[in-house]
Amino acid sequence: MRRADKVGARFVLGLSDQIVEVSRLIEASDHWHTMSSKEFDEWREKDPRIFDYQSAHFIVTSYSELSHEGVLIPVGTKCEIQVRTLLQHAYAELSHDTLYKSNITSHPDVHRLFAKSMALMETTDDMLLRANKSTLTSLATVQAIKDEVAKINALELSAVVFEPKSRENDYIIDQLRVAIGSNGLEGYGAFVQKFSNVLKAKIEERNAKEAIYRIPAITLIYFLVKTRSRSLPGCWPFDLQMLEPIYSDLGIAPRWTKDI
């Protein structure tokens, strides 16, 4: 009986939380039986320092005959699957060849250096996870504001044509989050409704020459000028002179012009 070579696959991911997601997909499949790799467990028990991270190793066995890209996979075919981050992969390859296969495992300096690299790797992964979470939270906040702005504009200023996709729009909304503050957009819809005629006239009058009047967030800027006239300049990312016509439209005197 011909013996097949060992079959294996490796998923190298960006962050450690993705290991959980991929592992769940592997374990949830109806195509194979899944179990943890005993070989990996033996290595870990022999010297925990070699694989002291959250990498996942599985042995999957097919329940039935499968076909993939014209290749038949017999019933009972086993496959080893490793799921790691890129940092874990680099550490595992180097530490396994150096510590597990070599004759220098008794050198304390080597273990100490690997321990340092492990600590740095885990710290790096933790910081990247936090940065990614913070980024996703910020994106979700900006998207929620964009959705509300688009909804109010469509409801109250349906005749005005805005640029639907604009990086400047996203950037300005992100910068104005501080001015929006904890009160959010409370009263924004009522404001646009009340000043819809003024907004429509001024936007259509200026949008041909000034790009800021073509983005959806222009109505949000008007709202913040009306409700946060003092705090808005502090987070405005461009020249304050751009805001002066908007202040004037609403009958508000900009504070920064009083000293001129």
mmCIF file of C-alpha atoms in Angstrom:
data_model
loop_
_atom_site.group_PDB
_atom_site.id
_atom_site.type_symbol
_atom_site.label_atom_id
_atom_site.label_comp_id
_atom_site.label_asym_id
_atom_site.label_seq_id
_atom_site.Cartn_x
_atom_site.Cartn_y
_atom_site.Cartn_z
ATOM 1 C CA MET A 1 0.000 0.000 0.000
ATOM 2 C CA ARG A 2 1.456 3.292 -1.075
ATOM 3 C CA ARG A 3 2.050 5.729 1.756
ATOM 4 C CA ALA A 4 1.161 9.344 1.010
ATOM 5 C CA ASP A 5 3.354 12.236 2.096
ATOM 6 C CA LYS A 6 2.197 14.288 5.026
ATOM 7 C CA VAL A 7 -0.242 17.029 4.029
ATOM 8 C CA GLY A 8 -0.170 20.385 5.735
ATOM 9 C CA ALA A 9 -1.347 23.961 5.478
ATOM 10 C CA ARG A 10 -0.393 27.101 7.311
ATOM 11 C CA PHE A 11 -2.337 30.329 7.762
ATOM 12 C CA VAL A 12 -0.108 33.307 8.571
ATOM 13 C CA LEU A 13 -2.208 36.216 9.797
ATOM 14 C CA GLY A 14 -1.705 39.794 10.842
ATOM 15 C CA LEU A 15 -2.924 39.848 14.450
ATOM 16 C CA SER A 16 -3.488 37.253 17.157
ATOM 17 C CA ASP A 17 -7.238 37.855 17.437
ATOM 18 C CA GLN A 18 -7.560 36.610 13.856
ATOM 19 C CA ILE A 19 -6.247 33.211 15.020
ATOM 20 C CA VAL A 20 -9.462 32.724 16.996
ATOM 21 C CA GLU A 21 -11.611 33.587 13.979
ATOM 22 C CA VAL A 22 -9.800 31.207 11.607
ATOM 23 C CA SER A 23 -9.701 28.441 14.237
ATOM 24 C CA ARG A 24 -13.471 28.672 14.683
ATOM 25 C CA LEU A 25 -13.966 28.314 10.926
ATOM 26 C CA ILE A 26 -11.746 25.225 10.870
ATOM 27 C CA GLU A 27 -13.535 23.632 13.816
ATOM 28 C CA ALA A 28 -17.000 24.449 12.429
ATOM 29 C CA SER A 29 -16.494 22.739 9.058
ATOM 30 C CA ASP A 30 -18.661 19.696 8.236
ATOM 31 C CA HIS A 31 -16.027 18.289 5.878
ATOM 32 C CA TRP A 32 -13.597 16.967 8.474
ATOM 33 C CA HIS A 33 -13.045 15.922 12.075
ATOM 34 C CA THR A 34 -10.832 18.369 13.964
ATOM 35 C CA MET A 35 -8.461 17.720 16.847
ATOM 36 C CA SER A 36 -5.481 19.521 18.338
ATOM 37 C CA SER A 37 -2.071 18.418 17.109
ATOM 38 C CA LYS A 38 -0.533 15.956 19.586
ATOM 39 C CA GLU A 39 2.894 16.496 18.046
ATOM 40 C CA PHE A 40 2.681 20.188 18.771
ATOM 41 C CA ASP A 41 1.503 19.495 22.325
ATOM 42 C CA GLU A 42 4.494 17.183 22.877
ATOM 43 C CA TRP A 43 6.933 19.872 21.725
ATOM 44 C CA ARG A 44 5.265 22.402 23.983
ATOM 45 C CA GLU A 45 5.401 20.076 27.016
ATOM 46 C CA LYS A 46 9.037 19.201 26.353
ATOM 47 C CA ASP A 47 10.093 22.851 26.371
ATOM 48 C CA PRO A 48 7.296 25.392 26.845
ATOM 49 C CA ARG A 49 9.630 28.230 25.956
ATOM 50 C CA ILE A 50 9.779 27.133 22.315
ATOM 51 C CA PHE A 51 6.081 27.585 21.596
ATOM 52 C CA ASP A 52 5.035 29.942 24.344
ATOM 53 C CA TYR A 53 2.482 31.854 22.276
ATOM 54 C CA GLN A 54 -1.125 31.598 21.063
ATOM 55 C CA SER A 55 -0.486 29.770 17.804
ATOM 56 C CA ALA A 56 -3.030 27.074 16.955
ATOM 57 C CA HIS A 57 -2.287 23.647 15.476
ATOM 58 C CA PHE A 58 -4.923 21.171 14.248
ATOM 59 C CA ILE A 59 -5.132 17.751 12.652
ATOM 60 C CA VAL A 60 -8.190 17.451 10.410
ATOM 61 C CA THR A 61 -9.463 14.167 8.936
ATOM 62 C CA SER A 62 -11.876 14.162 5.992
ATOM 63 C CA TYR A 63 -15.269 12.532 6.607
ATOM 64 C CA SER A 64 -15.916 11.777 2.945
ATOM 65 C CA GLU A 65 -14.239 11.941 -0.445
ATOM 66 C CA LEU A 66 -13.626 15.545 -1.465
ATOM 67 C CA SER A 67 -12.730 17.156 -4.763
ATOM 68 C CA HIS A 68 -10.632 20.289 -4.982
ATOM 69 C CA GLU A 69 -9.634 21.782 -8.351
ATOM 70 C CA GLY A 70 -9.965 18.388 -10.001
ATOM 71 C CA VAL A 71 -7.967 16.524 -7.336
ATOM 72 C CA LEU A 72 -9.782 13.776 -5.402
ATOM 73 C CA ILE A 73 -9.110 13.698 -1.659
ATOM 74 C CA PRO A 74 -9.842 10.213 -0.229
ATOM 75 C CA VAL A 75 -11.898 9.560 2.899
ATOM 76 C CA GLY A 76 -9.744 9.673 6.035
ATOM 77 C CA THR A 77 -7.070 11.956 4.596
ATOM 78 C CA LYS A 78 -5.308 13.783 7.397
ATOM 79 C CA CYS A 79 -4.001 17.319 7.166
ATOM 80 C CA GLU A 80 -2.091 19.366 9.717
ATOM 81 C CA ILE A 81 -3.133 23.012 9.897
ATOM 82 C CA GLN A 82 -1.109 25.705 11.651
ATOM 83 C CA VAL A 83 -2.577 29.125 12.360
ATOM 84 C CA ARG A 84 -0.147 31.869 13.359
ATOM 85 C CA THR A 85 0.540 35.558 13.148
ATOM 86 C CA LEU A 86 3.485 36.773 11.090
ATOM 87 C CA LEU A 87 5.415 37.547 14.267
ATOM 88 C CA GLN A 88 4.667 34.101 15.690
ATOM 89 C CA HIS A 89 5.741 32.475 12.442
ATOM 90 C CA ALA A 90 9.130 34.219 12.483
ATOM 91 C CA TYR A 91 9.662 33.274 16.135
ATOM 92 C CA ALA A 92 8.568 29.664 15.647
ATOM 93 C CA GLU A 93 10.809 29.053 12.649
ATOM 94 C CA LEU A 94 13.885 30.486 14.329
ATOM 95 C CA SER A 95 13.300 29.056 17.797
ATOM 96 C CA HIS A 96 12.460 25.568 16.546
ATOM 97 C CA ASP A 97 15.591 25.319 14.394
ATOM 98 C CA THR A 98 17.787 26.843 17.090
ATOM 99 C CA LEU A 99 16.441 25.325 20.303
ATOM 100 C CA TYR A 100 14.653 22.152 19.340
ATOM 101 C CA LYS A 101 16.998 20.764 16.670
ATOM 102 C CA SER A 102 20.366 22.155 17.726
ATOM 103 C CA ASN A 103 22.796 21.203 20.484
ATOM 104 C CA ILE A 104 22.874 24.611 22.170
ATOM 105 C CA THR A 105 19.709 24.269 24.228
ATOM 106 C CA SER A 106 21.716 24.356 27.461
ATOM 107 C CA HIS A 107 23.040 27.852 26.826
ATOM 108 C CA PRO A 108 21.122 30.217 29.165
ATOM 109 C CA ASP A 109 22.018 33.274 27.082
ATOM 110 C CA VAL A 110 20.212 31.791 24.089
ATOM 111 C CA HIS A 111 17.070 31.118 26.100
ATOM 112 C CA ARG A 112 17.251 34.599 27.600
ATOM 113 C CA LEU A 113 17.441 36.222 24.168
ATOM 114 C CA PHE A 114 14.502 34.183 22.927
ATOM 115 C CA ALA A 115 12.558 35.095 26.067
ATOM 116 C CA LYS A 116 13.239 38.768 25.372
ATOM 117 C CA SER A 117 12.095 38.401 21.779
ATOM 118 C CA MET A 118 8.942 36.619 22.970
ATOM 119 C CA ALA A 119 8.148 39.441 25.385
ATOM 120 C CA LEU A 120 8.719 42.017 22.648
ATOM 121 C CA MET A 121 6.600 40.022 20.203
ATOM 122 C CA GLU A 122 3.676 39.760 22.612
ATOM 123 C CA THR A 123 3.950 43.460 23.479
ATOM 124 C CA THR A 124 4.036 44.402 19.790
ATOM 125 C CA ASP A 125 1.011 42.246 19.042
ATOM 126 C CA ASP A 126 -0.873 43.733 21.998
ATOM 127 C CA MET A 127 -0.123 47.299 20.863
ATOM 128 C CA LEU A 128 -1.165 46.482 17.293
ATOM 129 C CA LEU A 129 -4.410 44.969 18.567
ATOM 130 C CA ARG A 130 -5.137 48.117 20.557
ATOM 131 C CA ALA A 131 -4.266 50.344 17.612
ATOM 132 C CA ASN A 132 -6.486 48.304 15.323
ATOM 133 C CA LYS A 133 -9.379 48.402 17.801
ATOM 134 C CA SER A 134 -9.002 52.162 18.200
ATOM 135 C CA THR A 135 -8.922 52.618 14.427
ATOM 136 C CA LEU A 136 -12.045 50.525 13.924
ATOM 137 C CA THR A 137 -13.835 52.473 16.655
ATOM 138 C CA SER A 138 -12.892 55.774 15.020
ATOM 139 C CA LEU A 139 -13.984 54.546 11.598
ATOM 140 C CA ALA A 140 -17.313 53.394 12.999
ATOM 141 C CA THR A 141 -17.871 56.791 14.649
ATOM 142 C CA VAL A 142 -17.038 58.683 11.459
ATOM 143 C CA GLN A 143 -19.276 56.376 9.424
ATOM 144 C CA ALA A 144 -22.183 56.890 11.827
ATOM 145 C CA ILE A 145 -21.822 60.673 11.500
ATOM 146 C CA LYS A 146 -21.560 60.394 7.698
ATOM 147 C CA ASP A 147 -24.722 58.303 7.572
ATOM 148 C CA GLU A 148 -26.635 60.819 9.692
ATOM 149 C CA VAL A 149 -25.406 63.754 7.596
ATOM 150 C CA ALA A 150 -26.384 61.977 4.370
ATOM 151 C CA LYS A 151 -29.817 61.145 5.772
ATOM 152 C CA ILE A 152 -30.559 64.710 6.916
ATOM 153 C CA ASN A 153 -29.277 66.212 3.674
ATOM 154 C CA ALA A 154 -31.435 63.863 1.613
ATOM 155 C CA LEU A 155 -34.460 64.672 3.764
ATOM 156 C CA GLU A 156 -34.134 68.446 4.028
ATOM 157 C CA LEU A 157 -31.957 69.441 1.040
ATOM 158 C CA SER A 158 -32.925 66.923 -1.613
ATOM 159 C CA ALA A 159 -32.485 69.485 -4.401
ATOM 160 C CA VAL A 160 -28.829 70.106 -3.526
ATOM 161 C CA VAL A 161 -26.268 67.899 -5.270
ATOM 162 C CA PHE A 162 -23.300 66.924 -3.107
ATOM 163 C CA GLU A 163 -20.185 64.966 -4.009
ATOM 164 C CA PRO A 164 -21.105 61.478 -2.706
ATOM 165 C CA LYS A 165 -17.555 60.197 -2.313
ATOM 166 C CA SER A 166 -15.027 62.638 -0.942
ATOM 167 C CA ARG A 167 -11.915 62.053 1.131
ATOM 168 C CA GLU A 168 -12.143 65.668 2.259
ATOM 169 C CA ASN A 169 -15.607 64.967 3.645
ATOM 170 C CA ASP A 170 -14.314 62.033 5.709
ATOM 171 C CA TYR A 171 -11.304 64.020 6.884
ATOM 172 C CA ILE A 172 -13.355 67.020 8.017
ATOM 173 C CA ILE A 173 -15.861 64.845 9.873
ATOM 174 C CA ASP A 174 -13.026 63.073 11.635
ATOM 175 C CA GLN A 175 -11.462 66.384 12.670
ATOM 176 C CA LEU A 176 -14.787 67.773 13.887
ATOM 177 C CA ARG A 177 -15.516 64.863 16.232
ATOM 178 C CA VAL A 178 -14.073 66.867 19.141
ATOM 179 C CA ALA A 179 -16.469 69.742 18.467
ATOM 180 C CA ILE A 180 -19.387 67.326 18.096
ATOM 181 C CA GLY A 181 -18.538 65.968 21.546
ATOM 182 C CA SER A 182 -20.729 63.897 23.812
ATOM 183 C CA ASN A 183 -23.951 65.590 22.752
ATOM 184 C CA GLY A 184 -23.510 64.155 19.294
ATOM 185 C CA LEU A 185 -25.786 65.466 16.568
ATOM 186 C CA GLU A 186 -28.737 66.261 18.792
ATOM 187 C CA GLY A 187 -30.703 69.050 17.112
ATOM 188 C CA TYR A 188 -28.852 68.723 13.806
ATOM 189 C CA GLY A 189 -31.901 67.631 11.813
ATOM 190 C CA ALA A 190 -34.056 70.404 13.266
ATOM 191 C CA PHE A 191 -31.340 72.953 12.452
ATOM 192 C CA VAL A 192 -31.027 71.907 8.801
ATOM 193 C CA GLN A 193 -34.804 71.951 8.466
ATOM 194 C CA LYS A 194 -35.076 75.453 9.976
ATOM 195 C CA PHE A 195 -32.262 76.915 7.872
ATOM 196 C CA SER A 196 -32.843 74.846 4.746
ATOM 197 C CA ASN A 197 -33.533 77.865 2.534
ATOM 198 C CA VAL A 198 -30.404 79.692 3.693
ATOM 199 C CA LEU A 199 -28.270 76.598 3.371
ATOM 200 C CA LYS A 200 -29.553 75.788 -0.103
ATOM 201 C CA ALA A 201 -28.984 79.325 -1.355
ATOM 202 C CA LYS A 202 -25.482 79.711 0.073
ATOM 203 C CA ILE A 203 -24.319 76.240 -0.953
ATOM 204 C CA GLU A 204 -25.503 76.676 -4.547
ATOM 205 C CA GLU A 205 -24.062 80.195 -4.676
ATOM 206 C CA ARG A 206 -20.549 79.115 -3.639
ATOM 207 C CA ASN A 207 -20.104 75.459 -4.613
ATOM 208 C CA ALA A 208 -18.821 76.242 -8.096
ATOM 209 C CA LYS A 209 -15.811 78.124 -6.734
ATOM 210 C CA GLU A 210 -15.245 76.596 -3.298
ATOM 211 C CA ALA A 211 -14.966 72.814 -2.921
ATOM 212 C CA ILE A 212 -15.989 72.802 0.723
ATOM 213 C CA TYR A 213 -19.556 73.737 -0.273
ATOM 214 C CA ARG A 214 -19.793 70.606 -2.441
ATOM 215 C CA ILE A 215 -19.222 68.081 0.339
ATOM 216 C CA PRO A 216 -22.100 66.707 2.460
ATOM 217 C CA ALA A 217 -20.429 67.819 5.701
ATOM 218 C CA ILE A 218 -20.985 71.498 4.854
ATOM 219 C CA THR A 219 -24.374 71.353 6.581
ATOM 220 C CA LEU A 220 -22.679 69.840 9.640
ATOM 221 C CA ILE A 221 -20.201 72.728 9.638
ATOM 222 C CA TYR A 222 -23.062 75.207 9.594
ATOM 223 C CA PHE A 223 -24.663 73.340 12.492
ATOM 224 C CA LEU A 224 -21.476 73.422 14.542
ATOM 225 C CA VAL A 225 -20.965 77.115 13.823
ATOM 226 C CA LYS A 226 -24.444 77.712 15.210
ATOM 227 C CA THR A 227 -24.170 75.443 18.252
ATOM 228 C CA ARG A 228 -20.406 75.306 18.991
ATOM 229 C CA SER A 229 -19.171 78.633 17.673
ATOM 230 C CA ARG A 230 -16.503 78.897 20.376
ATOM 231 C CA SER A 231 -15.133 75.345 20.349
ATOM 232 C CA LEU A 232 -15.259 74.769 16.585
ATOM 233 C CA PRO A 233 -12.226 76.921 15.655
ATOM 234 C CA GLY A 234 -10.017 74.859 17.965
ATOM 235 C CA CYS A 235 -10.484 71.700 15.914
ATOM 236 C CA TRP A 236 -10.914 73.269 12.473
ATOM 237 C CA PRO A 237 -8.082 71.804 10.321
ATOM 238 C CA PHE A 238 -7.847 74.604 7.741
ATOM 239 C CA ASP A 239 -7.507 78.378 7.631
ATOM 240 C CA LEU A 240 -10.134 79.962 9.845
ATOM 241 C CA GLN A 241 -10.977 82.441 7.090
ATOM 242 C CA MET A 242 -12.858 79.610 5.385
ATOM 243 C CA LEU A 243 -15.355 79.700 8.243
ATOM 244 C CA GLU A 244 -15.975 83.431 8.212
ATOM 245 C CA PRO A 245 -18.671 83.407 5.472
ATOM 246 C CA ILE A 246 -20.511 80.646 7.344
ATOM 247 C CA TYR A 247 -20.432 82.615 10.597
ATOM 248 C CA SER A 248 -21.681 85.628 8.667
ATOM 249 C CA ASP A 249 -24.513 83.641 7.063
ATOM 250 C CA LEU A 250 -25.775 82.772 10.549
ATOM 251 C CA GLY A 251 -25.282 86.269 11.971
ATOM 252 C CA ILE A 252 -22.448 85.244 14.283
ATOM 253 C CA ALA A 253 -19.277 87.285 14.673
ATOM 254 C CA PRO A 254 -16.109 85.118 14.632
ATOM 255 C CA ARG A 255 -14.120 85.616 17.831
ATOM 256 C CA TRP A 256 -10.763 85.558 16.044
ATOM 257 C CA THR A 257 -11.673 88.661 13.988
ATOM 258 C CA LYS A 258 -12.331 90.836 17.035
ATOM 259 C CA ASP A 259 -8.650 91.358 17.695
ATOM 260 C CA ILE A 260 -7.920 92.474 14.160
#
